[in-house]
Amino acid sequence: EGALVNRVMEHGRHPNVVQLLDVHLEGDAPWLMYEYVAGGDLGGLILAWQGLPPAERVERAAAALRVLADAVGHFHRLAPPIVHR
């Protein structure tokens, strides 16, 4: 796990990936510290879209999926790839 975290920290620079700042994997309470990004989360964004017309919801969801796929693809294209589990 530690080697994988080190690889993410080395290659984690992507405009749509929150930066992993620090890691502590030993002990009773392992933790990961990420950069703080204000503005809510994907769940809140999806809830906010509920009042939109269906076509606009679909358009926004498709755009969000493209952004997410690009961010995940960044790590899948590394050699060797990092795959989220």
PDB file of N, CA, C and O in Angstrom:
ATOM      1  N   GLU A   1       0.827  -1.199   0.000  1.00  0.00           N
ATOM      2  CA  GLU A   1       0.000   0.000   0.000  1.00  0.00           C
ATOM      3  C   GLU A   1       0.862   1.250   0.000  1.00  0.00           C
ATOM      4  O   GLU A   1       0.563   2.208  -0.686  1.00  0.00           O
ATOM      5  N   GLY A   2       1.936   1.246   0.764  1.00  0.00           N
ATOM      6  CA  GLY A   2       2.793   2.422   0.846  1.00  0.00           C
ATOM      7  C   GLY A   2       3.414   2.772  -0.495  1.00  0.00           C
ATOM      8  O   GLY A   2       3.489   3.948  -0.866  1.00  0.00           O
ATOM      9  N   ALA A   3       3.855   1.757  -1.232  1.00  0.00           N
ATOM     10  CA  ALA A   3       4.452   2.006  -2.547  1.00  0.00           C
ATOM     11  C   ALA A   3       3.423   2.592  -3.509  1.00  0.00           C
ATOM     12  O   ALA A   3       3.730   3.491  -4.303  1.00  0.00           O
ATOM     13  N   LEU A   4       2.199   2.111  -3.443  1.00  0.00           N
ATOM     14  CA  LEU A   4       1.141   2.631  -4.296  1.00  0.00           C
ATOM     15  C   LEU A   4       0.834   4.093  -3.950  1.00  0.00           C
ATOM     16  O   LEU A   4       0.700   4.936  -4.841  1.00  0.00           O
ATOM     17  N   VAL A   5       0.751   4.390  -2.675  1.00  0.00           N
ATOM     18  CA  VAL A   5       0.500   5.772  -2.258  1.00  0.00           C
ATOM     19  C   VAL A   5       1.624   6.681  -2.752  1.00  0.00           C
ATOM     20  O   VAL A   5       1.377   7.784  -3.240  1.00  0.00           O
ATOM     21  N   ASN A   6       2.867   6.205  -2.664  1.00  0.00           N
ATOM     22  CA  ASN A   6       3.992   7.001  -3.156  1.00  0.00           C
ATOM     23  C   ASN A   6       3.866   7.268  -4.655  1.00  0.00           C
ATOM     24  O   ASN A   6       4.133   8.375  -5.121  1.00  0.00           O
ATOM     25  N   ARG A   7       3.444   6.284  -5.414  1.00  0.00           N
ATOM     26  CA  ARG A   7       3.256   6.472  -6.864  1.00  0.00           C
ATOM     27  C   ARG A   7       2.158   7.492  -7.133  1.00  0.00           C
ATOM     28  O   ARG A   7       2.285   8.329  -8.028  1.00  0.00           O
ATOM     29  N   VAL A   8       1.064   7.434  -6.384  1.00  0.00           N
ATOM     30  CA  VAL A   8      -0.025   8.398  -6.578  1.00  0.00           C
ATOM     31  C   VAL A   8       0.490   9.803  -6.279  1.00  0.00           C
ATOM     32  O   VAL A   8       0.211  10.741  -7.025  1.00  0.00           O
ATOM     33  N   MET A   9       1.263   9.944  -5.213  1.00  0.00           N
ATOM     34  CA  MET A   9       1.777  11.255  -4.850  1.00  0.00           C
ATOM     35  C   MET A   9       2.745  11.782  -5.914  1.00  0.00           C
ATOM     36  O   MET A   9       2.771  12.968  -6.207  1.00  0.00           O
ATOM     37  N   GLU A  10       3.531  10.905  -6.525  1.00  0.00           N
ATOM     38  CA  GLU A  10       4.474  11.316  -7.560  1.00  0.00           C
ATOM     39  C   GLU A  10       3.773  11.708  -8.859  1.00  0.00           C
ATOM     40  O   GLU A  10       4.216  12.609  -9.553  1.00  0.00           O
ATOM     41  N   HIS A  11       2.706  11.005  -9.200  1.00  0.00           N
ATOM     42  CA  HIS A  11       2.046  11.192 -10.494  1.00  0.00           C
ATOM     43  C   HIS A  11       0.644  11.772 -10.376  1.00  0.00           C
ATOM     44  O   HIS A  11      -0.097  11.780 -11.344  1.00  0.00           O
ATOM     45  N   GLY A  12       0.263  12.252  -9.211  1.00  0.00           N
ATOM     46  CA  GLY A  12      -1.100  12.676  -8.972  1.00  0.00           C
ATOM     47  C   GLY A  12      -1.479  14.051  -9.470  1.00  0.00           C
ATOM     48  O   GLY A  12      -2.572  14.510  -9.208  1.00  0.00           O
ATOM     49  N   ARG A  13      -0.594  14.741 -10.163  1.00  0.00           N
ATOM     50  CA  ARG A  13      -0.919  16.076 -10.649  1.00  0.00           C
ATOM     51  C   ARG A  13      -1.843  15.995 -11.857  1.00  0.00           C
ATOM     52  O   ARG A  13      -1.462  15.579 -12.933  1.00  0.00           O
ATOM     53  N   HIS A  14      -3.067  16.362 -11.642  1.00  0.00           N
ATOM     54  CA  HIS A  14      -4.077  16.412 -12.705  1.00  0.00           C
ATOM     55  C   HIS A  14      -5.087  17.459 -12.259  1.00  0.00           C
ATOM     56  O   HIS A  14      -5.433  17.536 -11.084  1.00  0.00           O
ATOM     57  N   PRO A  15      -5.577  18.292 -13.187  1.00  0.00           N
ATOM     58  CA  PRO A  15      -6.471  19.379 -12.766  1.00  0.00           C
ATOM     59  C   PRO A  15      -7.755  18.923 -12.083  1.00  0.00           C
ATOM     60  O   PRO A  15      -8.366  19.697 -11.359  1.00  0.00           O
ATOM     61  N   ASN A  16      -8.159  17.675 -12.275  1.00  0.00           N
ATOM     62  CA  ASN A  16      -9.406  17.193 -11.681  1.00  0.00           C
ATOM     63  C   ASN A  16      -9.189  16.119 -10.631  1.00  0.00           C
ATOM     64  O   ASN A  16     -10.101  15.364 -10.319  1.00  0.00           O
ATOM     65  N   VAL A  17      -7.982  16.052 -10.080  1.00  0.00           N
ATOM     66  CA  VAL A  17      -7.675  15.089  -9.026  1.00  0.00           C
ATOM     67  C   VAL A  17      -7.166  15.871  -7.824  1.00  0.00           C
ATOM     68  O   VAL A  17      -6.220  16.649  -7.930  1.00  0.00           O
ATOM     69  N   VAL A  18      -7.803  15.680  -6.683  1.00  0.00           N
ATOM     70  CA  VAL A  18      -7.382  16.339  -5.456  1.00  0.00           C
ATOM     71  C   VAL A  18      -6.027  15.767  -5.065  1.00  0.00           C
ATOM     72  O   VAL A  18      -5.820  14.558  -5.049  1.00  0.00           O
ATOM     73  N   GLN A  19      -5.103  16.654  -4.741  1.00  0.00           N
ATOM     74  CA  GLN A  19      -3.745  16.225  -4.434  1.00  0.00           C
ATOM     75  C   GLN A  19      -3.658  15.544  -3.074  1.00  0.00           C
ATOM     76  O   GLN A  19      -4.199  16.028  -2.081  1.00  0.00           O
ATOM     77  N   LEU A  20      -2.984  14.404  -3.048  1.00  0.00           N
ATOM     78  CA  LEU A  20      -2.683  13.689  -1.814  1.00  0.00           C
ATOM     79  C   LEU A  20      -1.456  14.339  -1.201  1.00  0.00           C
ATOM     80  O   LEU A  20      -0.393  14.382  -1.818  1.00  0.00           O
ATOM     81  N   LEU A  21      -1.587  14.909   0.002  1.00  0.00           N
ATOM     82  CA  LEU A  21      -0.519  15.693   0.613  1.00  0.00           C
ATOM     83  C   LEU A  21       0.373  14.902   1.558  1.00  0.00           C
ATOM     84  O   LEU A  21       1.572  15.130   1.628  1.00  0.00           O
ATOM     85  N   ASP A  22      -0.223  13.982   2.314  1.00  0.00           N
ATOM     86  CA  ASP A  22       0.556  13.257   3.313  1.00  0.00           C
ATOM     87  C   ASP A  22      -0.145  11.939   3.616  1.00  0.00           C
ATOM     88  O   ASP A  22      -1.345  11.788   3.378  1.00  0.00           O
ATOM     89  N   VAL A  23       0.630  11.009   4.163  1.00  0.00           N
ATOM     90  CA  VAL A  23       0.135   9.658   4.413  1.00  0.00           C
ATOM     91  C   VAL A  23       0.740   9.127   5.704  1.00  0.00           C
ATOM     92  O   VAL A  23       1.909   9.367   5.986  1.00  0.00           O
ATOM     93  N   HIS A  24      -0.069   8.411   6.457  1.00  0.00           N
ATOM     94  CA  HIS A  24       0.426   7.664   7.619  1.00  0.00           C
ATOM     95  C   HIS A  24      -0.334   6.343   7.635  1.00  0.00           C
ATOM     96  O   HIS A  24      -1.518   6.300   7.958  1.00  0.00           O
ATOM     97  N   LEU A  25       0.355   5.256   7.258  1.00  0.00           N
ATOM     98  CA  LEU A  25      -0.322   3.961   7.134  1.00  0.00           C
ATOM     99  C   LEU A  25      -0.074   3.028   8.309  1.00  0.00           C
ATOM    100  O   LEU A  25      -0.712   1.994   8.417  1.00  0.00           O
ATOM    101  N   GLU A  26       0.864   3.369   9.180  1.00  0.00           N
ATOM    102  CA  GLU A  26       1.151   2.516  10.331  1.00  0.00           C
ATOM    103  C   GLU A  26       0.310   2.932  11.534  1.00  0.00           C
ATOM    104  O   GLU A  26      -0.187   4.038  11.604  1.00  0.00           O
ATOM    105  N   GLY A  27       0.185   2.018  12.475  1.00  0.00           N
ATOM    106  CA  GLY A  27      -0.501   2.331  13.720  1.00  0.00           C
ATOM    107  C   GLY A  27      -1.973   1.971  13.694  1.00  0.00           C
ATOM    108  O   GLY A  27      -2.488   1.395  12.741  1.00  0.00           O
ATOM    109  N   ASP A  28      -2.660   2.346  14.770  1.00  0.00           N
ATOM    110  CA  ASP A  28      -4.067   1.991  14.942  1.00  0.00           C
ATOM    111  C   ASP A  28      -5.004   2.844  14.092  1.00  0.00           C
ATOM    112  O   ASP A  28      -6.136   2.439  13.835  1.00  0.00           O
ATOM    113  N   ALA A  29      -4.552   4.026  13.687  1.00  0.00           N
ATOM    114  CA  ALA A  29      -5.420   4.936  12.936  1.00  0.00           C
ATOM    115  C   ALA A  29      -4.703   5.438  11.683  1.00  0.00           C
ATOM    116  O   ALA A  29      -4.220   6.569  11.629  1.00  0.00           O
ATOM    117  N   PRO A  30      -4.600   4.593  10.633  1.00  0.00           N
ATOM    118  CA  PRO A  30      -3.962   5.063   9.402  1.00  0.00           C
ATOM    119  C   PRO A  30      -4.784   6.193   8.778  1.00  0.00           C
ATOM    120  O   PRO A  30      -6.001   6.256   8.958  1.00  0.00           O
ATOM    121  N   TRP A  31      -4.108   7.101   8.070  1.00  0.00           N
ATOM    122  CA  TRP A  31      -4.828   8.225   7.472  1.00  0.00           C
ATOM    123  C   TRP A  31      -4.141   8.713   6.198  1.00  0.00           C
ATOM    124  O   TRP A  31      -2.962   8.460   5.971  1.00  0.00           O
ATOM    125  N   LEU A  32      -4.920   9.369   5.375  1.00  0.00           N
ATOM    126  CA  LEU A  32      -4.456  10.049   4.171  1.00  0.00           C
ATOM    127  C   LEU A  32      -4.906  11.500   4.288  1.00  0.00           C
ATOM    128  O   LEU A  32      -6.042  11.761   4.668  1.00  0.00           O
ATOM    129  N   MET A  33      -4.035  12.442   3.966  1.00  0.00           N
ATOM    130  CA  MET A  33      -4.408  13.847   4.018  1.00  0.00           C
ATOM    131  C   MET A  33      -4.411  14.396   2.589  1.00  0.00           C
ATOM    132  O   MET A  33      -3.405  14.337   1.881  1.00  0.00           O
ATOM    133  N   TYR A  34      -5.569  14.911   2.190  1.00  0.00           N
ATOM    134  CA  TYR A  34      -5.740  15.458   0.847  1.00  0.00           C
ATOM    135  C   TYR A  34      -5.867  16.971   0.904  1.00  0.00           C
ATOM    136  O   TYR A  34      -6.274  17.543   1.917  1.00  0.00           O
ATOM    137  N   GLU A  35      -5.558  17.603  -0.216  1.00  0.00           N
ATOM    138  CA  GLU A  35      -5.776  19.034  -0.395  1.00  0.00           C
ATOM    139  C   GLU A  35      -7.256  19.335  -0.169  1.00  0.00           C
ATOM    140  O   GLU A  35      -8.123  18.548  -0.574  1.00  0.00           O
ATOM    141  N   TYR A  36      -7.565  20.451   0.494  1.00  0.00           N
ATOM    142  CA  TYR A  36      -8.958  20.864   0.685  1.00  0.00           C
ATOM    143  C   TYR A  36      -9.402  21.678  -0.524  1.00  0.00           C
ATOM    144  O   TYR A  36      -8.721  22.601  -0.955  1.00  0.00           O
ATOM    145  N   VAL A  37     -10.541  21.312  -1.062  1.00  0.00           N
ATOM    146  CA  VAL A  37     -11.126  22.041  -2.185  1.00  0.00           C
ATOM    147  C   VAL A  37     -12.550  22.408  -1.788  1.00  0.00           C
ATOM    148  O   VAL A  37     -13.386  21.531  -1.567  1.00  0.00           O
ATOM    149  N   ALA A  38     -12.815  23.692  -1.694  1.00  0.00           N
ATOM    150  CA  ALA A  38     -14.151  24.167  -1.322  1.00  0.00           C
ATOM    151  C   ALA A  38     -15.127  23.962  -2.486  1.00  0.00           C
ATOM    152  O   ALA A  38     -14.725  23.843  -3.633  1.00  0.00           O
ATOM    153  N   GLY A  39     -16.402  23.895  -2.156  1.00  0.00           N
ATOM    154  CA  GLY A  39     -17.402  23.877  -3.215  1.00  0.00           C
ATOM    155  C   GLY A  39     -18.348  22.701  -3.195  1.00  0.00           C
ATOM    156  O   GLY A  39     -19.175  22.577  -4.082  1.00  0.00           O
ATOM    157  N   GLY A  40     -18.256  21.823  -2.248  1.00  0.00           N
ATOM    158  CA  GLY A  40     -19.206  20.717  -2.185  1.00  0.00           C
ATOM    159  C   GLY A  40     -18.658  19.454  -2.817  1.00  0.00           C
ATOM    160  O   GLY A  40     -17.476  19.350  -3.112  1.00  0.00           O
ATOM    161  N   ASP A  41     -19.550  18.506  -3.029  1.00  0.00           N
ATOM    162  CA  ASP A  41     -19.144  17.220  -3.584  1.00  0.00           C
ATOM    163  C   ASP A  41     -20.074  16.818  -4.722  1.00  0.00           C
ATOM    164  O   ASP A  41     -21.068  17.488  -5.010  1.00  0.00           O
ATOM    165  N   LEU A  42     -19.746  15.719  -5.376  1.00  0.00           N
ATOM    166  CA  LEU A  42     -20.525  15.263  -6.523  1.00  0.00           C
ATOM    167  C   LEU A  42     -21.963  14.940  -6.132  1.00  0.00           C
ATOM    168  O   LEU A  42     -22.897  15.257  -6.875  1.00  0.00           O
ATOM    169  N   GLY A  43     -22.167  14.351  -4.964  1.00  0.00           N
ATOM    170  CA  GLY A  43     -23.526  14.041  -4.510  1.00  0.00           C
ATOM    171  C   GLY A  43     -24.385  15.288  -4.382  1.00  0.00           C
ATOM    172  O   GLY A  43     -25.545  15.317  -4.806  1.00  0.00           O
ATOM    173  N   GLY A  44     -23.811  16.350  -3.801  1.00  0.00           N
ATOM    174  CA  GLY A  44     -24.538  17.609  -3.674  1.00  0.00           C
ATOM    175  C   GLY A  44     -24.842  18.240  -5.018  1.00  0.00           C
ATOM    176  O   GLY A  44     -25.915  18.817  -5.228  1.00  0.00           O
ATOM    177  N   LEU A  45     -23.898  18.118  -5.939  1.00  0.00           N
ATOM    178  CA  LEU A  45     -24.104  18.649  -7.281  1.00  0.00           C
ATOM    179  C   LEU A  45     -25.256  17.923  -7.978  1.00  0.00           C
ATOM    180  O   LEU A  45     -26.136  18.549  -8.572  1.00  0.00           O
ATOM    181  N   ILE A  46     -25.289  16.624  -7.863  1.00  0.00           N
ATOM    182  CA  ILE A  46     -26.357  15.834  -8.483  1.00  0.00           C
ATOM    183  C   ILE A  46     -27.711  16.189  -7.869  1.00  0.00           C
ATOM    184  O   ILE A  46     -28.711  16.323  -8.585  1.00  0.00           O
ATOM    185  N   LEU A  47     -27.756  16.371  -6.553  1.00  0.00           N
ATOM    186  CA  LEU A  47     -29.004  16.788  -5.913  1.00  0.00           C
ATOM    187  C   LEU A  47     -29.464  18.149  -6.424  1.00  0.00           C
ATOM    188  O   LEU A  47     -30.661  18.383  -6.620  1.00  0.00           O
ATOM    189  N   ALA A  48     -28.517  19.045  -6.648  1.00  0.00           N
ATOM    190  CA  ALA A  48     -28.869  20.379  -7.150  1.00  0.00           C
ATOM    191  C   ALA A  48     -29.450  20.320  -8.556  1.00  0.00           C
ATOM    192  O   ALA A  48     -30.217  21.198  -8.954  1.00  0.00           O
ATOM    193  N   TRP A  49     -29.110  19.295  -9.315  1.00  0.00           N
ATOM    194  CA  TRP A  49     -29.615  19.157 -10.687  1.00  0.00           C
ATOM    195  C   TRP A  49     -31.040  18.618 -10.747  1.00  0.00           C
ATOM    196  O   TRP A  49     -31.651  18.619 -11.809  1.00  0.00           O
ATOM    197  N   GLN A  50     -31.594  18.157  -9.642  1.00  0.00           N
ATOM    198  CA  GLN A  50     -32.922  17.525  -9.653  1.00  0.00           C
ATOM    199  C   GLN A  50     -34.007  18.424 -10.225  1.00  0.00           C
ATOM    200  O   GLN A  50     -34.942  17.933 -10.841  1.00  0.00           O
ATOM    201  N   GLY A  51     -33.930  19.728 -10.012  1.00  0.00           N
ATOM    202  CA  GLY A  51     -34.968  20.633 -10.488  1.00  0.00           C
ATOM    203  C   GLY A  51     -34.817  21.040 -11.940  1.00  0.00           C
ATOM    204  O   GLY A  51     -35.676  21.750 -12.474  1.00  0.00           O
ATOM    205  N   LEU A  52     -33.768  20.597 -12.598  1.00  0.00           N
ATOM    206  CA  LEU A  52     -33.550  20.971 -13.994  1.00  0.00           C
ATOM    207  C   LEU A  52     -34.391  20.113 -14.930  1.00  0.00           C
ATOM    208  O   LEU A  52     -34.765  18.988 -14.590  1.00  0.00           O
ATOM    209  N   PRO A  53     -34.668  20.603 -16.125  1.00  0.00           N
ATOM    210  CA  PRO A  53     -35.359  19.774 -17.120  1.00  0.00           C
ATOM    211  C   PRO A  53     -34.526  18.524 -17.435  1.00  0.00           C
ATOM    212  O   PRO A  53     -33.286  18.575 -17.383  1.00  0.00           O
ATOM    213  N   PRO A  54     -35.169  17.417 -17.755  1.00  0.00           N
ATOM    214  CA  PRO A  54     -34.445  16.163 -17.978  1.00  0.00           C
ATOM    215  C   PRO A  54     -33.301  16.272 -18.990  1.00  0.00           C
ATOM    216  O   PRO A  54     -32.222  15.732 -18.749  1.00  0.00           O
ATOM    217  N   ALA A  55     -33.499  16.963 -20.084  1.00  0.00           N
ATOM    218  CA  ALA A  55     -32.443  17.062 -21.096  1.00  0.00           C
ATOM    219  C   ALA A  55     -31.208  17.767 -20.541  1.00  0.00           C
ATOM    220  O   ALA A  55     -30.072  17.375 -20.821  1.00  0.00           O
ATOM    221  N   GLU A  56     -31.418  18.792 -19.726  1.00  0.00           N
ATOM    222  CA  GLU A  56     -30.285  19.511 -19.137  1.00  0.00           C
ATOM    223  C   GLU A  56     -29.577  18.657 -18.093  1.00  0.00           C
ATOM    224  O   GLU A  56     -28.346  18.683 -17.979  1.00  0.00           O
ATOM    225  N   ARG A  57     -30.350  17.872 -17.315  1.00  0.00           N
ATOM    226  CA  ARG A  57     -29.730  16.956 -16.346  1.00  0.00           C
ATOM    227  C   ARG A  57     -28.828  15.951 -17.059  1.00  0.00           C
ATOM    228  O   ARG A  57     -27.712  15.684 -16.632  1.00  0.00           O
ATOM    229  N   VAL A  58     -29.325  15.396 -18.158  1.00  0.00           N
ATOM    230  CA  VAL A  58     -28.545  14.415 -18.916  1.00  0.00           C
ATOM    231  C   VAL A  58     -27.278  15.062 -19.463  1.00  0.00           C
ATOM    232  O   VAL A  58     -26.184  14.484 -19.394  1.00  0.00           O
ATOM    233  N   GLU A  59     -27.398  16.274 -19.985  1.00  0.00           N
ATOM    234  CA  GLU A  59     -26.237  16.978 -20.537  1.00  0.00           C
ATOM    235  C   GLU A  59     -25.181  17.226 -19.454  1.00  0.00           C
ATOM    236  O   GLU A  59     -23.987  17.001 -19.674  1.00  0.00           O
ATOM    237  N   ARG A  60     -25.619  17.675 -18.301  1.00  0.00           N
ATOM    238  CA  ARG A  60     -24.674  17.937 -17.206  1.00  0.00           C
ATOM    239  C   ARG A  60     -24.048  16.648 -16.680  1.00  0.00           C
ATOM    240  O   ARG A  60     -22.863  16.609 -16.359  1.00  0.00           O
ATOM    241  N   ALA A  61     -24.856  15.600 -16.562  1.00  0.00           N
ATOM    242  CA  ALA A  61     -24.321  14.315 -16.093  1.00  0.00           C
ATOM    243  C   ALA A  61     -23.289  13.766 -17.073  1.00  0.00           C
ATOM    244  O   ALA A  61     -22.234  13.266 -16.665  1.00  0.00           O
ATOM    245  N   ALA A  62     -23.559  13.862 -18.364  1.00  0.00           N
ATOM    246  CA  ALA A  62     -22.613  13.385 -19.371  1.00  0.00           C
ATOM    247  C   ALA A  62     -21.316  14.189 -19.316  1.00  0.00           C
ATOM    248  O   ALA A  62     -20.218  13.620 -19.412  1.00  0.00           O
ATOM    249  N   ALA A  63     -21.408  15.506 -19.132  1.00  0.00           N
ATOM    250  CA  ALA A  63     -20.213  16.336 -19.023  1.00  0.00           C
ATOM    251  C   ALA A  63     -19.404  15.956 -17.784  1.00  0.00           C
ATOM    252  O   ALA A  63     -18.164  15.867 -17.839  1.00  0.00           O
ATOM    253  N   ALA A  64     -20.078  15.708 -16.661  1.00  0.00           N
ATOM    254  CA  ALA A  64     -19.393  15.310 -15.426  1.00  0.00           C
ATOM    255  C   ALA A  64     -18.706  13.956 -15.604  1.00  0.00           C
ATOM    256  O   ALA A  64     -17.572  13.763 -15.152  1.00  0.00           O
ATOM    257  N   LEU A  65     -19.366  13.027 -16.288  1.00  0.00           N
ATOM    258  CA  LEU A  65     -18.766  11.707 -16.531  1.00  0.00           C
ATOM    259  C   LEU A  65     -17.520  11.817 -17.401  1.00  0.00           C
ATOM    260  O   LEU A  65     -16.538  11.099 -17.194  1.00  0.00           O
ATOM    261  N   ARG A  66     -17.533  12.721 -18.390  1.00  0.00           N
ATOM    262  CA  ARG A  66     -16.343  12.920 -19.225  1.00  0.00           C
ATOM    263  C   ARG A  66     -15.167  13.421 -18.383  1.00  0.00           C
ATOM    264  O   ARG A  66     -14.036  12.960 -18.537  1.00  0.00           O
ATOM    265  N   VAL A  67     -15.432  14.359 -17.472  1.00  0.00           N
ATOM    266  CA  VAL A  67     -14.382  14.884 -16.597  1.00  0.00           C
ATOM    267  C   VAL A  67     -13.849  13.776 -15.691  1.00  0.00           C
ATOM    268  O   VAL A  67     -12.630  13.618 -15.525  1.00  0.00           O
ATOM    269  N   LEU A  68     -14.746  12.999 -15.099  1.00  0.00           N
ATOM    270  CA  LEU A  68     -14.332  11.901 -14.225  1.00  0.00           C
ATOM    271  C   LEU A  68     -13.530  10.846 -14.986  1.00  0.00           C
ATOM    272  O   LEU A  68     -12.502  10.362 -14.500  1.00  0.00           O
ATOM    273  N   ALA A  69     -13.974  10.496 -16.185  1.00  0.00           N
ATOM    274  CA  ALA A  69     -13.265   9.492 -16.982  1.00  0.00           C
ATOM    275  C   ALA A  69     -11.870   9.975 -17.356  1.00  0.00           C
ATOM    276  O   ALA A  69     -10.907   9.199 -17.358  1.00  0.00           O
ATOM    277  N   ASP A  70     -11.734  11.264 -17.661  1.00  0.00           N
ATOM    278  CA  ASP A  70     -10.421  11.813 -17.981  1.00  0.00           C
ATOM    279  C   ASP A  70      -9.486  11.728 -16.775  1.00  0.00           C
ATOM    280  O   ASP A  70      -8.314  11.353 -16.911  1.00  0.00           O
ATOM    281  N   ALA A  71      -9.997  12.043 -15.592  1.00  0.00           N
ATOM    282  CA  ALA A  71      -9.177  11.987 -14.379  1.00  0.00           C
ATOM    283  C   ALA A  71      -8.746  10.554 -14.064  1.00  0.00           C
ATOM    284  O   ALA A  71      -7.573  10.294 -13.773  1.00  0.00           O
ATOM    285  N   VAL A  72      -9.664   9.606 -14.156  1.00  0.00           N
ATOM    286  CA  VAL A  72      -9.326   8.197 -13.902  1.00  0.00           C
ATOM    287  C   VAL A  72      -8.364   7.697 -14.979  1.00  0.00           C
ATOM    288  O   VAL A  72      -7.398   6.989 -14.687  1.00  0.00           O
ATOM    289  N   GLY A  73      -8.608   8.091 -16.219  1.00  0.00           N
ATOM    290  CA  GLY A  73      -7.740   7.681 -17.326  1.00  0.00           C
ATOM    291  C   GLY A  73      -6.304   8.136 -17.146  1.00  0.00           C
ATOM    292  O   GLY A  73      -5.367   7.455 -17.590  1.00  0.00           O
ATOM    293  N   HIS A  74      -6.100   9.282 -16.492  1.00  0.00           N
ATOM    294  CA  HIS A  74      -4.750   9.782 -16.220  1.00  0.00           C
ATOM    295  C   HIS A  74      -3.933   8.719 -15.487  1.00  0.00           C
ATOM    296  O   HIS A  74      -2.784   8.456 -15.843  1.00  0.00           O
ATOM    297  N   PHE A  75      -4.509   8.106 -14.484  1.00  0.00           N
ATOM    298  CA  PHE A  75      -3.801   7.088 -13.708  1.00  0.00           C
ATOM    299  C   PHE A  75      -3.742   5.749 -14.427  1.00  0.00           C
ATOM    300  O   PHE A  75      -2.785   5.001 -14.281  1.00  0.00           O
ATOM    301  N   HIS A  76      -4.742   5.436 -15.232  1.00  0.00           N
ATOM    302  CA  HIS A  76      -4.725   4.184 -15.987  1.00  0.00           C
ATOM    303  C   HIS A  76      -3.648   4.202 -17.068  1.00  0.00           C
ATOM    304  O   HIS A  76      -3.166   3.151 -17.479  1.00  0.00           O
ATOM    305  N   ARG A  77      -3.256   5.393 -17.538  1.00  0.00           N
ATOM    306  CA  ARG A  77      -2.246   5.494 -18.597  1.00  0.00           C
ATOM    307  C   ARG A  77      -0.815   5.467 -18.060  1.00  0.00           C
ATOM    308  O   ARG A  77       0.132   5.444 -18.848  1.00  0.00           O
ATOM    309  N   LEU A  78      -0.620   5.468 -16.751  1.00  0.00           N
ATOM    310  CA  LEU A  78       0.726   5.372 -16.201  1.00  0.00           C
ATOM    311  C   LEU A  78       1.289   3.982 -16.485  1.00  0.00           C
ATOM    312  O   LEU A  78       0.550   3.036 -16.755  1.00  0.00           O
ATOM    313  N   ALA A  79       2.609   3.853 -16.411  1.00  0.00           N
ATOM    314  CA  ALA A  79       3.238   2.551 -16.636  1.00  0.00           C
ATOM    315  C   ALA A  79       3.981   2.146 -15.372  1.00  0.00           C
ATOM    316  O   ALA A  79       4.986   2.766 -15.050  1.00  0.00           O
ATOM    317  N   PRO A  80       3.560   1.143 -14.650  1.00  0.00           N
ATOM    318  CA  PRO A  80       2.310   0.403 -14.796  1.00  0.00           C
ATOM    319  C   PRO A  80       1.125   1.246 -14.337  1.00  0.00           C
ATOM    320  O   PRO A  80       1.286   2.184 -13.545  1.00  0.00           O
ATOM    321  N   PRO A  81      -0.068   0.913 -14.825  1.00  0.00           N
ATOM    322  CA  PRO A  81      -1.241   1.713 -14.481  1.00  0.00           C
ATOM    323  C   PRO A  81      -1.629   1.576 -13.011  1.00  0.00           C
ATOM    324  O   PRO A  81      -1.354   0.581 -12.368  1.00  0.00           O
ATOM    325  N   ILE A  82      -2.253   2.631 -12.514  1.00  0.00           N
ATOM    326  CA  ILE A  82      -2.866   2.606 -11.179  1.00  0.00           C
ATOM    327  C   ILE A  82      -4.354   2.462 -11.406  1.00  0.00           C
ATOM    328  O   ILE A  82      -4.951   3.269 -12.121  1.00  0.00           O
ATOM    329  N   VAL A  83      -4.942   1.439 -10.821  1.00  0.00           N
ATOM    330  CA  VAL A  83      -6.371   1.167 -11.005  1.00  0.00           C
ATOM    331  C   VAL A  83      -7.063   1.324  -9.657  1.00  0.00           C
ATOM    332  O   VAL A  83      -6.644   0.718  -8.671  1.00  0.00           O
ATOM    333  N   HIS A  84      -8.109   2.147  -9.624  1.00  0.00           N
ATOM    334  CA  HIS A  84      -8.861   2.347  -8.387  1.00  0.00           C
ATOM    335  C   HIS A  84      -9.569   1.062  -8.006  1.00  0.00           C
ATOM    336  O   HIS A  84     -10.096   0.362  -8.848  1.00  0.00           O
ATOM    337  N   ARG A  85      -9.516   0.740  -6.727  1.00  0.00           N
ATOM    338  CA  ARG A  85     -10.207  -0.479  -6.298  1.00  0.00           C
ATOM    339  C   ARG A  85     -11.292  -0.074  -5.374  1.00  0.00           C
ATOM    340  O   ARG A  85     -11.786  -0.466  -4.513  1.00  0.00           O
TER     341      ARG A  85
END
